Amino acid sequence: MTDSHHRPHPRPRRRPLVAALSVACVAAVPAVVAVLPANAEESAGGPPAFRRVDVDSTVSGASFTSVGQVYAGEQDIVTSGYGALDGGGRPVGGGTLQIYRPGASLDTWTKVTVFDADAGIVFPNATTIDDVDGDGDNDIIVPSGYFFGTDPAAPAWLGSTGAITWWENRGPGVPFAEHTIVSGRAASYHGVQYVDLDGDGVRDILSVAEEGRIAGELTDDAVETHFFKGNEDLTFDDPVVLATDLGGSQPVVHDVDGDDDLDIITSQYFRTFNSATGSTFLWLENQDDDGVLTESDFTLHTIATLADSPAGRGVGMGFQIRPVPDFRGPGTLSWIGTNHVNRCTFGSILPVPEQVIEFDPGTDPTGTWGLTTLSDPATPGPACPSPYHATYQTFSDQITARYGYGQGAPGVFGYGDIDGDRDVDLLVSGDGDRRLWWVENDEGDTTLHRLTGPDEHFGQAGGAVVVDLNGNGTNELVFSSFDQSTLAIWTRDPAPTPTAPPTAPPTAPPTTPPASSTPPSPVPTAPGPTVRTVASSLRVTPGRRVVPAGTRATWKVRLAAAPGGPRRTVTVVFDPARGRTVKIGKLRLGPTAKKGVQQARLSFRAKKRGRLVVTYAGTTVTSTLRDTRARGTARVTVR
């Protein structure tokens, strides 16, 4: 989303511990016309046509959208909304979070409210759907806060809206329970990674605290990368700063350099004009050797910079970077990102075009990365109008931010097979451009297409999710627009055929079911029982250990999987830093007091440095319940 609306969020009073849950049936509204690609080449062999379905056009300030299994056996859509703003673009109260459960077709959804404005969550941002409490269903992690809350022009209460909460899923028809990880911060949290960063077997939270301070000032921003250590009792420690002045809204955790630990890779928007490094795309190398993470454990490596410099090529401010599997063919991994600039409004300061970029680390990710622009149009766009002003809506078939301070493009992006040719394409929010785009991948060549139709705007859009929502083998495209307060789907599926001629419109709106009612289950696509699949999680603790050579040491192996069924068995191998993998054997786990959790002790005598690798194959518990394969590792250093 553009920084002009870097989502504010107030906390006018103390929040209740449990959110009120409400359910409503939503009849999605198809757009009047099919949406065509930018070049409108709808002849045979041309780009596909899409039908737009508006799922909900009443999400005030719709901001970010994610898709995942909140309720068993479903692909649910989760959308946050910023709520009402004042004339200065600042929040006047709390935002909202809602889940959309699938019905019989893409045109029918059931809306479930996780929290409304009364919860006081200001500017709820990009959500993460994951099982925080290990009970077999997924919960929702919500970072939030207003970027410019400490601007002297802002109301004082906006200066402490930064928070991260997680909302416990207690089952259909039951209100979500709120749990606070951090709150009352001056900075905003935009996105999180829920991952075991320190290797102790318990997952942690990584996020970036961003404080824009004075909205019109480019050189007073403050940024810190924060680590919240997770504990087995589901609490999180106070944040530890892993990087000062470095980090961006959507950090990613990944083993960038292949040394078997997790690094941090990120794009940066705030504190780039007043940065000592000028880095706008960067990664932080994890060099920790004792399992206690501090700022000194992470080393900066610059990928790209604000402007051309000896440190890297200038690409402007960064919005997002993420790993994209299979983009260059099966088994490959590409690093792709979006910048966030406005070449027509601010070209005299930063003459950088809006673009989607592939970053190539080569054989040494600590060195210079190659950069390739993936979003250049087939025909170069015209020069920016001069003077550039608000009457210019869209003058170019190139990604172009609209006129105005705080307007930047592009924004978030996702990936998947968009056109049905079984390769990986890119789905892109124009954000300040107001249009939606996709980048076609054709055996390594890329072509930019416009998803929205002529004169159709879906500005400051979140989501960009490529997912098969109805299980028919064709992916849908999911976006939510702040400008339009709308959640919508683009699909290549035809509209459902009506079973009877339309009748006169009803004289009264349908009654909203009471909050205690259970949302209807989706219509099965085939006869037979629905199989619930539980995502297994396997942890080996401690995740790192220094042992004397040849001395036996003990680790705890803990599996969270589907409840019931037999005692589970895992296989164990030792993967030395040099030499062949050693098979240790099988380990039978035993039940614990916690439903679905089994564990055992593993003893092993290490003679050389390496890692223990424990693998669980998954189990079919009953005809309607199974769990998935999982793997856990622990690093072993020998002295």
XYZ file of C-alpha atoms in Angstrom:
639
model
C 0.000 0.000 0.000
C 1.217 3.519 -0.613
C 2.781 5.490 2.190
C 0.131 8.203 2.007
C -2.167 5.785 3.803
C 0.416 3.801 5.730
C -2.321 2.342 7.687
C -3.192 4.084 10.899
C -4.836 2.382 13.791
C -6.176 3.703 17.122
C -6.594 2.129 20.511
C -9.167 4.347 22.249
C -9.805 1.936 25.088
C -8.637 -1.355 26.497
C -9.566 -4.245 24.231
C -11.696 -7.150 25.432
C -9.894 -10.461 25.671
C -12.387 -12.196 23.416
C -13.579 -10.812 20.107
C -17.265 -10.846 19.301
C -17.864 -13.070 16.304
C -20.567 -12.353 13.776
C -21.589 -14.249 10.679
C -23.288 -12.986 7.546
C -24.100 -14.568 4.209
C -22.509 -12.654 1.347
C -23.769 -13.024 -2.188
C -20.794 -12.043 -4.299
C -21.580 -9.619 -7.107
C -20.107 -10.348 -10.550
C -18.810 -7.365 -12.449
C -20.993 -6.218 -15.324
C -18.365 -7.005 -17.953
C -15.510 -9.455 -18.229
C -12.134 -7.900 -17.532
C -9.696 -8.094 -20.421
C -5.913 -7.875 -20.438
C -4.195 -4.604 -21.279
C -3.773 -5.349 -24.973
C -7.274 -6.856 -25.212
C -5.996 -9.565 -27.594
C -8.792 -12.019 -26.956
C -8.183 -14.008 -30.103
C -7.194 -17.654 -29.993
C -3.815 -18.081 -28.397
C -3.939 -14.616 -26.801
C -3.961 -13.802 -23.101
C -6.906 -15.208 -21.122
C -9.984 -13.201 -20.153
C -11.044 -12.940 -16.514
C -14.399 -12.509 -14.839
C -14.415 -10.277 -11.764
C -16.474 -11.259 -8.722
C -16.875 -8.719 -5.924
C -16.929 -10.779 -2.724
C -17.570 -7.797 -0.415
C -17.723 -4.091 -1.297
C -18.272 -2.889 2.280
C -14.819 -3.453 3.835
C -13.993 0.077 4.966
C -10.386 0.807 3.951
C -9.731 -2.776 2.795
C -5.993 -3.229 3.188
C -4.324 -6.662 3.155
C -5.609 -10.073 2.164
C -4.270 -13.585 2.676
C -5.711 -17.002 1.802
C -5.406 -20.194 3.810
C -7.184 -22.882 5.777
C -8.710 -21.219 8.825
C -11.498 -23.784 9.031
C -10.829 -27.435 8.175
C -11.021 -28.415 4.522
C -11.529 -24.872 3.187
C -9.636 -22.190 1.329
C -10.666 -19.152 3.377
C -9.981 -15.509 2.526
C -8.797 -13.238 5.363
C -9.022 -9.480 4.785
C -8.114 -6.601 7.082
C -9.664 -3.139 6.866
C -8.262 0.151 8.136
C -11.650 1.622 8.904
C -12.627 5.280 8.778
C -10.020 8.029 8.302
C -10.140 11.755 8.985
C -9.508 14.465 6.384
C -5.746 14.090 6.870
C -5.784 10.353 6.110
C -5.361 9.420 9.778
C -7.461 6.730 11.491
C -10.286 7.839 13.746
C -10.722 4.448 15.417
C -9.981 0.769 15.114
C -9.885 -1.376 12.030
C -11.505 -4.695 11.237
C -10.597 -8.275 10.347
C -12.907 -10.663 8.549
C -12.852 -14.186 7.146
C -14.763 -15.252 4.038
C -15.786 -18.915 3.974
C -16.508 -20.525 0.589
C -19.996 -21.547 -0.433
C -21.353 -23.508 -3.383
C -19.548 -21.357 -5.957
C -17.127 -18.457 -6.247
C -20.159 -16.167 -6.188
C -21.259 -17.182 -2.669
C -19.321 -16.568 0.543
C -20.035 -16.425 4.272
C -18.464 -13.531 6.161
C -17.156 -14.127 9.692
C -16.007 -11.148 11.751
C -12.838 -11.812 13.762
C -12.824 -8.326 15.281
C -14.482 -4.995 14.565
C -13.503 -1.386 15.281
C -14.365 -1.751 18.971
C -11.336 -4.035 19.442
C -9.118 -0.965 18.970
C -6.648 -2.598 16.582
C -5.386 0.376 14.588
C -4.388 -0.226 10.981
C -4.397 -4.059 10.952
C -1.865 -5.004 8.308
C -0.730 -8.202 6.544
C -2.021 -11.290 8.358
C -0.313 -14.665 8.791
C -2.466 -17.817 8.952
C -0.754 -20.501 11.070
C -1.303 -22.846 14.006
C 0.156 -20.863 16.908
C -1.187 -22.972 19.764
C -0.532 -26.393 18.185
C -4.136 -27.595 18.468
C -4.436 -28.638 14.821
C -6.323 -25.640 13.459
C -4.951 -22.359 12.190
C -4.967 -19.077 14.055
C -4.322 -15.567 12.680
C -1.352 -13.313 13.524
C -2.066 -9.598 13.038
C 0.635 -6.873 12.979
C -0.751 -3.353 13.240
C -0.121 0.322 13.909
C -0.104 3.742 12.248
C 3.187 4.707 10.579
C 2.894 8.439 11.296
C 1.467 8.324 14.821
C 4.297 10.422 16.243
C 3.822 13.210 13.695
C 3.242 16.370 15.799
C 0.149 17.045 13.684
C -1.417 13.694 14.659
C -3.618 13.178 17.740
C -1.519 12.032 20.691
C -3.286 8.686 21.026
C -1.984 7.624 17.600
C 1.570 7.654 18.958
C 1.193 4.262 20.647
C -0.780 2.065 18.263
C 1.986 -0.335 17.171
C 1.073 -3.905 18.125
C 1.241 -7.573 17.179
C -1.607 -9.811 18.305
C -2.668 -13.344 17.508
C -6.266 -14.475 17.401
C -6.973 -17.977 18.623
C -9.305 -20.041 16.447
C -11.689 -21.829 18.804
C -13.821 -23.403 16.111
C -16.737 -22.454 13.849
C -19.349 -20.300 15.534
C -17.097 -19.486 18.511
C -15.497 -16.026 18.929
C -11.753 -15.746 18.357
C -9.697 -15.057 21.489
C -7.129 -12.254 21.416
C -3.540 -12.751 22.625
C -1.104 -9.831 22.696
C 2.547 -10.250 21.719
C 3.426 -6.555 21.906
C 1.384 -3.349 22.100
C 1.617 0.378 22.806
C 4.530 0.980 20.427
C 5.226 4.225 18.571
C 6.233 2.297 15.453
C 3.985 0.219 13.205
C 4.364 -3.484 12.442
C 3.433 -4.343 8.867
C 4.182 -8.053 8.366
C 5.588 -10.939 10.411
C 7.460 -14.175 9.953
C 6.469 -16.978 12.340
C 9.496 -19.261 12.310
C 12.094 -20.843 14.591
C 14.833 -18.278 13.999
C 17.136 -19.156 16.911
C 17.001 -22.923 16.404
C 15.673 -23.889 19.843
C 12.704 -25.822 18.473
C 10.098 -23.179 19.357
C 8.867 -20.778 16.724
C 9.485 -17.068 17.119
C 8.147 -13.841 15.609
C 10.252 -11.630 13.344
C 8.940 -8.225 12.286
C 10.137 -4.709 11.470
C 9.133 -1.640 13.489
C 8.687 1.342 11.154
C 8.103 4.897 12.363
C 7.558 7.495 9.643
C 7.285 10.375 12.155
C 6.520 13.556 10.186
C 4.577 12.439 7.129
C 6.066 15.000 4.742
C 9.661 14.631 5.910
C 11.894 12.034 4.221
C 14.873 12.141 6.581
C 13.445 11.555 10.073
C 12.274 7.921 9.762
C 13.227 5.263 12.320
C 13.422 1.527 11.535
C 14.367 -1.513 13.620
C 14.207 -5.256 12.890
C 12.657 -6.956 15.934
C 12.948 -10.556 17.157
C 10.347 -11.887 19.618
C 11.620 -15.143 21.102
C 8.888 -17.758 21.379
C 8.370 -19.859 24.500
C 6.754 -23.271 24.929
C 3.925 -21.736 26.984
C 2.867 -19.763 23.848
C 4.196 -16.455 25.166
C 6.793 -14.275 23.457
C 9.640 -12.307 25.015
C 10.052 -8.555 24.608
C 11.600 -7.589 21.275
C 15.330 -7.858 20.694
C 16.725 -5.475 18.068
C 18.555 -7.440 15.359
C 19.202 -4.464 13.059
C 19.032 -0.703 13.601
C 18.019 1.503 10.636
C 17.641 -1.638 8.496
C 14.519 -3.560 7.535
C 11.293 -3.296 5.593
C 7.578 -3.908 5.905
C 7.556 -7.505 4.665
C 10.701 -9.306 5.927
C 11.385 -12.864 4.780
C 13.337 -15.549 6.640
C 15.328 -17.904 4.398
C 18.706 -19.643 4.280
C 20.151 -17.284 1.666
C 23.757 -18.497 1.767
C 23.084 -22.228 2.231
C 24.926 -22.566 5.548
C 21.992 -24.289 7.295
C 20.750 -21.343 9.345
C 18.071 -18.739 8.657
C 18.963 -15.303 7.329
C 16.721 -12.254 6.899
C 16.027 -10.737 3.483
C 13.978 -7.594 3.057
C 13.121 -4.546 0.997
C 13.156 -1.143 2.682
C 10.975 1.932 2.178
C 11.394 3.997 5.355
C 14.752 5.450 6.361
C 16.286 5.230 2.921
C 16.880 8.930 2.246
C 18.554 9.293 5.651
C 20.269 5.899 5.583
C 24.016 5.556 6.007
C 24.054 2.588 3.602
C 21.434 3.612 1.038
C 20.264 -0.017 0.953
C 16.691 -0.542 -0.221
C 16.965 -4.281 -0.923
C 19.246 -6.177 1.467
C 19.845 -9.318 3.440
C 21.175 -9.862 6.935
C 23.502 -12.852 7.253
C 22.941 -14.919 10.385
C 26.308 -15.687 11.984
C 25.032 -16.722 15.414
C 26.924 -19.576 17.083
C 25.339 -19.804 20.541
C 21.567 -19.719 19.958
C 21.175 -16.316 21.656
C 20.338 -13.820 18.908
C 21.649 -10.259 19.146
C 22.323 -7.448 16.700
C 25.994 -8.406 16.490
C 25.028 -11.796 15.010
C 23.755 -10.273 11.742
C 25.876 -8.817 8.937
C 24.432 -6.507 6.259
C 24.768 -7.358 2.576
C 23.352 -4.835 0.103
C 21.419 -6.115 -2.928
C 20.309 -2.770 -4.394
C 20.330 0.877 -3.340
C 18.133 3.965 -3.522
C 20.197 5.539 -6.311
C 23.167 4.289 -8.311
C 26.212 4.021 -6.080
C 29.340 1.883 -5.670
C 27.265 -0.297 -3.308
C 24.723 -1.245 -5.952
C 22.346 -0.308 -8.712
C 19.717 2.291 -7.812
C 16.145 0.993 -7.929
C 14.450 3.446 -5.570
C 12.613 2.527 -2.391
C 11.688 -1.117 -1.913
C 8.240 -2.571 -1.256
C 8.673 -6.343 -1.251
C 11.111 -9.152 -2.022
C 10.382 -12.864 -1.733
C 11.654 -16.226 -3.005
C 9.671 -17.571 -5.976
C 10.086 -21.318 -6.607
C 10.208 -22.690 -10.171
C 10.064 -19.300 -11.917
C 13.037 -20.269 -14.084
C 11.948 -23.879 -14.360
C 11.275 -26.804 -12.002
C 13.634 -26.913 -9.040
C 14.856 -23.311 -9.394
C 14.520 -20.513 -6.862
C 14.341 -16.870 -7.922
C 14.416 -13.742 -5.774
C 11.827 -11.297 -7.099
C 10.788 -7.924 -5.736
C 8.877 -4.711 -6.370
C 10.138 -1.197 -5.859
C 7.822 1.652 -4.761
C 8.493 4.931 -6.542
C 6.800 7.716 -8.519
C 8.889 8.668 -11.516
C 6.471 11.305 -12.844
C 5.890 13.211 -9.581
C 9.423 12.958 -8.202
C 11.545 12.292 -11.278
C 13.772 15.275 -10.572
C 14.697 13.768 -7.186
C 14.705 10.068 -8.025
C 14.454 9.274 -11.768
C 13.739 5.564 -11.296
C 10.868 3.757 -13.085
C 8.267 1.650 -11.300
C 9.179 -2.007 -11.844
C 9.123 -5.671 -10.910
C 12.707 -6.901 -10.551
C 14.462 -10.265 -10.467
C 17.547 -10.282 -8.235
C 20.223 -12.895 -9.011
C 22.720 -13.695 -6.224
C 24.925 -15.738 -8.550
C 27.272 -18.160 -6.823
C 28.126 -15.786 -3.959
C 25.170 -14.015 -2.305
C 27.561 -11.870 -0.263
C 28.758 -10.229 -3.486
C 27.010 -8.169 -6.155
C 23.567 -9.370 -7.227
C 22.419 -9.148 -10.827
C 19.200 -7.229 -11.545
C 16.697 -7.812 -14.356
C 13.498 -5.813 -14.875
C 10.582 -8.180 -15.566
C 7.802 -5.633 -16.106
C 8.901 -3.545 -19.075
C 5.959 -3.204 -21.498
C 6.291 -4.473 -25.063
C 6.120 -0.858 -26.255
C 8.013 1.650 -24.090
C 5.674 4.089 -22.365
C 5.591 7.767 -23.280
C 7.463 10.394 -21.307
C 5.738 11.768 -18.219
C 3.406 14.704 -18.940
C 4.797 18.027 -17.822
C 3.495 19.354 -15.588
C 2.215 16.102 -14.082
C -0.998 16.606 -12.099
C -4.105 14.862 -10.797
C -6.020 14.994 -14.087
C -3.676 12.339 -15.480
C -5.243 9.066 -14.326
C -3.543 6.491 -16.560
C -1.669 7.817 -19.580
C 0.629 4.828 -20.134
C 0.525 1.033 -20.506
C 3.522 0.968 -18.164
C 3.221 0.658 -14.390
C 3.015 4.341 -13.387
C 2.145 5.872 -10.017
C -0.581 8.502 -10.122
C 0.193 12.089 -9.229
C 0.573 13.017 -5.587
C 2.735 12.969 -2.514
C 2.824 9.562 -0.896
C 1.758 7.776 -4.082
C 4.085 4.980 -5.181
C 3.996 1.910 -7.410
C 4.009 -1.037 -7.686
C 2.979 -2.787 -4.451
C 2.542 -6.369 -3.270
C 2.887 -9.299 -5.645
C 2.160 -13.007 -5.671
C 2.992 -15.885 -7.973
C 1.474 -18.976 -9.557
C 0.096 -20.236 -12.855
C -2.195 -17.428 -14.006
C -2.775 -18.354 -17.653
C -2.991 -22.152 -17.358
C 0.240 -23.066 -19.161
C 1.742 -24.739 -16.049
C 4.564 -22.308 -15.408
C 4.911 -19.612 -12.761
C 3.637 -16.109 -13.560
C 3.567 -13.013 -11.330
C 0.499 -11.125 -10.060
C 1.147 -7.469 -9.178
C -0.754 -4.707 -7.400
C -0.226 -1.346 -9.069
C -0.895 0.209 -5.645
C -0.528 3.950 -6.387
C -0.952 3.097 -10.077
C -4.606 2.122 -9.318
C -4.521 -0.734 -11.832
C -3.753 -4.441 -11.422
C -1.149 -6.264 -13.497
C 0.269 -9.677 -14.229
C 3.598 -10.704 -15.720
C 3.414 -13.660 -18.074
C 6.314 -16.100 -17.954
C 6.960 -17.648 -21.366
C 10.004 -19.936 -21.111
C 12.056 -17.220 -19.443
C 10.712 -14.276 -21.427
C 8.228 -12.008 -19.646
C 5.295 -9.950 -20.903
C 3.391 -7.342 -18.876
C -0.435 -7.512 -19.024
C -3.066 -5.345 -17.379
C -5.627 -7.351 -15.375
C -8.103 -4.524 -14.822
C -10.089 -3.310 -17.798
C -10.006 0.087 -19.500
C -10.984 2.825 -17.043
C -11.289 0.252 -14.219
C -9.412 1.173 -11.056
C -8.645 -1.007 -8.028
C -6.096 1.220 -6.317
C -3.881 0.623 -3.301
C -4.608 -3.085 -3.527
C -3.413 -5.756 -1.130
C -3.544 -9.507 -1.609
C -2.184 -10.470 -5.040
C -2.841 -14.111 -4.123
C -2.809 -16.774 -6.861
C -4.790 -19.758 -5.576
C -7.292 -22.376 -6.700
C -10.218 -21.438 -4.469
C -12.729 -24.030 -5.669
C -10.448 -26.981 -6.386
C -11.171 -27.232 -10.110
C -7.559 -26.945 -11.232
C -7.744 -23.306 -12.352
C -6.234 -20.564 -10.204
C -8.143 -17.500 -9.066
C -6.590 -14.077 -8.414
C -7.493 -12.342 -5.147
C -7.127 -8.626 -4.346
C -8.550 -6.144 -1.833
C -8.623 -2.415 -2.627
C -8.216 0.357 -0.066
C -9.537 2.897 -2.566
C -12.651 0.851 -3.356
C -13.188 -0.760 0.096
C -13.712 -3.975 -1.850
C -12.521 -7.585 -1.798
C -12.698 -9.171 -5.262
C -11.727 -12.306 -7.171
C -10.704 -12.591 -10.812
C -11.426 -15.987 -12.332
C -11.266 -17.678 -15.723
C -14.259 -19.838 -14.745
C -17.573 -18.965 -16.413
C -20.389 -17.453 -14.367
C -22.768 -20.023 -12.847
C -25.863 -20.726 -14.933
C -29.049 -19.617 -13.140
C -31.472 -22.466 -12.434
C -34.555 -20.270 -12.797
C -35.357 -16.920 -14.380
C -34.659 -13.976 -12.099
C -37.541 -12.659 -10.009
C -38.227 -9.195 -8.686
C -35.743 -7.986 -6.086
C -36.659 -8.752 -2.470
C -38.478 -6.093 -0.528
C -36.158 -6.412 2.474
C -32.535 -7.433 2.934
C -31.834 -10.970 4.134
C -31.685 -11.471 7.862
C -28.199 -11.744 9.337
C -27.823 -15.008 11.276
C -27.193 -14.556 15.020
C -23.590 -14.446 16.215
C -23.935 -17.871 17.836
C -24.938 -19.645 14.610
C -22.500 -21.843 12.764
C -21.520 -20.791 9.220
C -22.685 -23.226 6.562
C -20.140 -25.744 5.357
C -18.993 -25.518 1.736
C -20.811 -27.768 -0.712
C -18.644 -30.858 -1.382
C -17.417 -31.237 -4.928
C -17.764 -35.008 -4.843
C -19.657 -37.565 -2.757
C -18.038 -39.072 0.264
C -16.745 -37.827 3.637
C -14.594 -34.732 3.928
C -11.041 -35.573 4.966
C -9.512 -33.182 7.483
C -5.773 -32.720 7.055
C -3.709 -31.445 9.975
C -0.377 -29.793 9.191
C 2.230 -31.535 11.352
C 5.043 -29.677 13.136
C 8.209 -31.463 14.275
C 10.754 -29.802 16.586
C 14.116 -30.990 17.886
C 15.411 -29.118 20.918
C 17.825 -27.649 21.625
C 18.127 -26.546 18.025
C 21.848 -25.912 18.491
C 24.281 -27.613 20.846
C 28.023 -27.730 21.421
C 29.180 -31.153 22.660
C 32.570 -32.747 23.372
C 33.557 -35.177 20.612
C 32.330 -38.699 21.310
C 30.177 -37.688 24.300
C 26.543 -38.800 24.328
C 24.010 -35.961 24.427
C 20.216 -35.892 24.565
C 17.640 -33.950 22.547
C 13.861 -33.713 22.844
C 11.796 -34.588 19.772
C 8.280 -33.087 19.838
C 5.595 -33.741 17.204
C 2.344 -31.774 16.965
C 0.031 -33.666 14.612
C -3.510 -34.957 14.286
C -5.008 -36.127 17.582
C -5.699 -39.797 18.181
C -4.373 -42.776 16.306
C -1.266 -44.813 17.080
C 1.961 -43.733 18.717
C 3.956 -42.058 15.987
C 7.410 -43.121 14.776
C 10.085 -40.866 13.297
C 13.326 -41.677 11.480
C 16.626 -40.110 12.521
C 19.813 -39.530 10.540
C 22.982 -37.543 11.169
C 24.126 -35.342 8.313
C 27.799 -34.433 8.906
C 29.310 -31.262 7.513
C 31.616 -33.514 5.535
C 31.104 -37.123 4.578
C 28.135 -39.409 4.152
C 24.840 -39.269 6.006
C 24.635 -41.758 8.894
C 21.369 -43.601 9.615
C 20.688 -43.596 13.355
C 17.358 -45.454 13.308
C 13.743 -45.042 14.290
C 12.367 -43.342 17.398
C 8.930 -44.097 18.812
C 7.141 -41.128 20.342
C 4.807 -41.216 23.312
C 1.674 -39.222 24.209
C 1.714 -36.046 26.298
C -0.966 -34.206 28.231
C -1.551 -31.932 25.219
C -3.965 -33.150 22.558
C -2.207 -34.152 19.335
C 1.312 -33.799 20.774
C 3.731 -36.719 21.132
C 7.392 -36.626 22.133
C 10.458 -38.669 23.095
C 14.120 -38.280 24.051
C 16.846 -38.856 21.469
C 20.373 -39.782 22.577
C 23.296 -39.604 20.193
C 27.101 -39.544 20.371
C 28.486 -37.095 17.799
C 32.069 -37.362 16.614
C 32.010 -34.552 14.070
C 30.123 -31.365 13.291
C 26.809 -31.658 11.469
C 23.089 -31.802 12.078
C 20.487 -34.251 13.283
C 17.602 -34.658 10.837
C 14.351 -36.139 12.163
C 11.578 -36.982 9.680
C 7.925 -37.888 10.233
C 6.128 -39.499 7.277
C 2.546 -38.565 8.207
C -0.304 -40.830 9.311
C -3.871 -41.588 8.218
C -5.633 -41.667 11.590
C -9.153 -42.411 10.329
C -11.015 -42.270 7.028
C -11.712 -38.587 7.686
C -8.536 -37.483 9.511
C -4.886 -37.508 8.549
C -1.750 -35.459 9.168
C 1.157 -34.391 6.989
C 4.835 -35.144 6.657
C 7.181 -32.992 8.773
C 10.881 -32.583 9.432
C 12.934 -31.110 12.260
C 16.665 -30.465 12.552
C 19.237 -29.623 15.206
C 22.765 -28.354 14.592
C 25.615 -30.050 16.422
C 29.028 -28.469 16.953
C 31.830 -30.691 18.251
C 34.711 -29.367 20.322
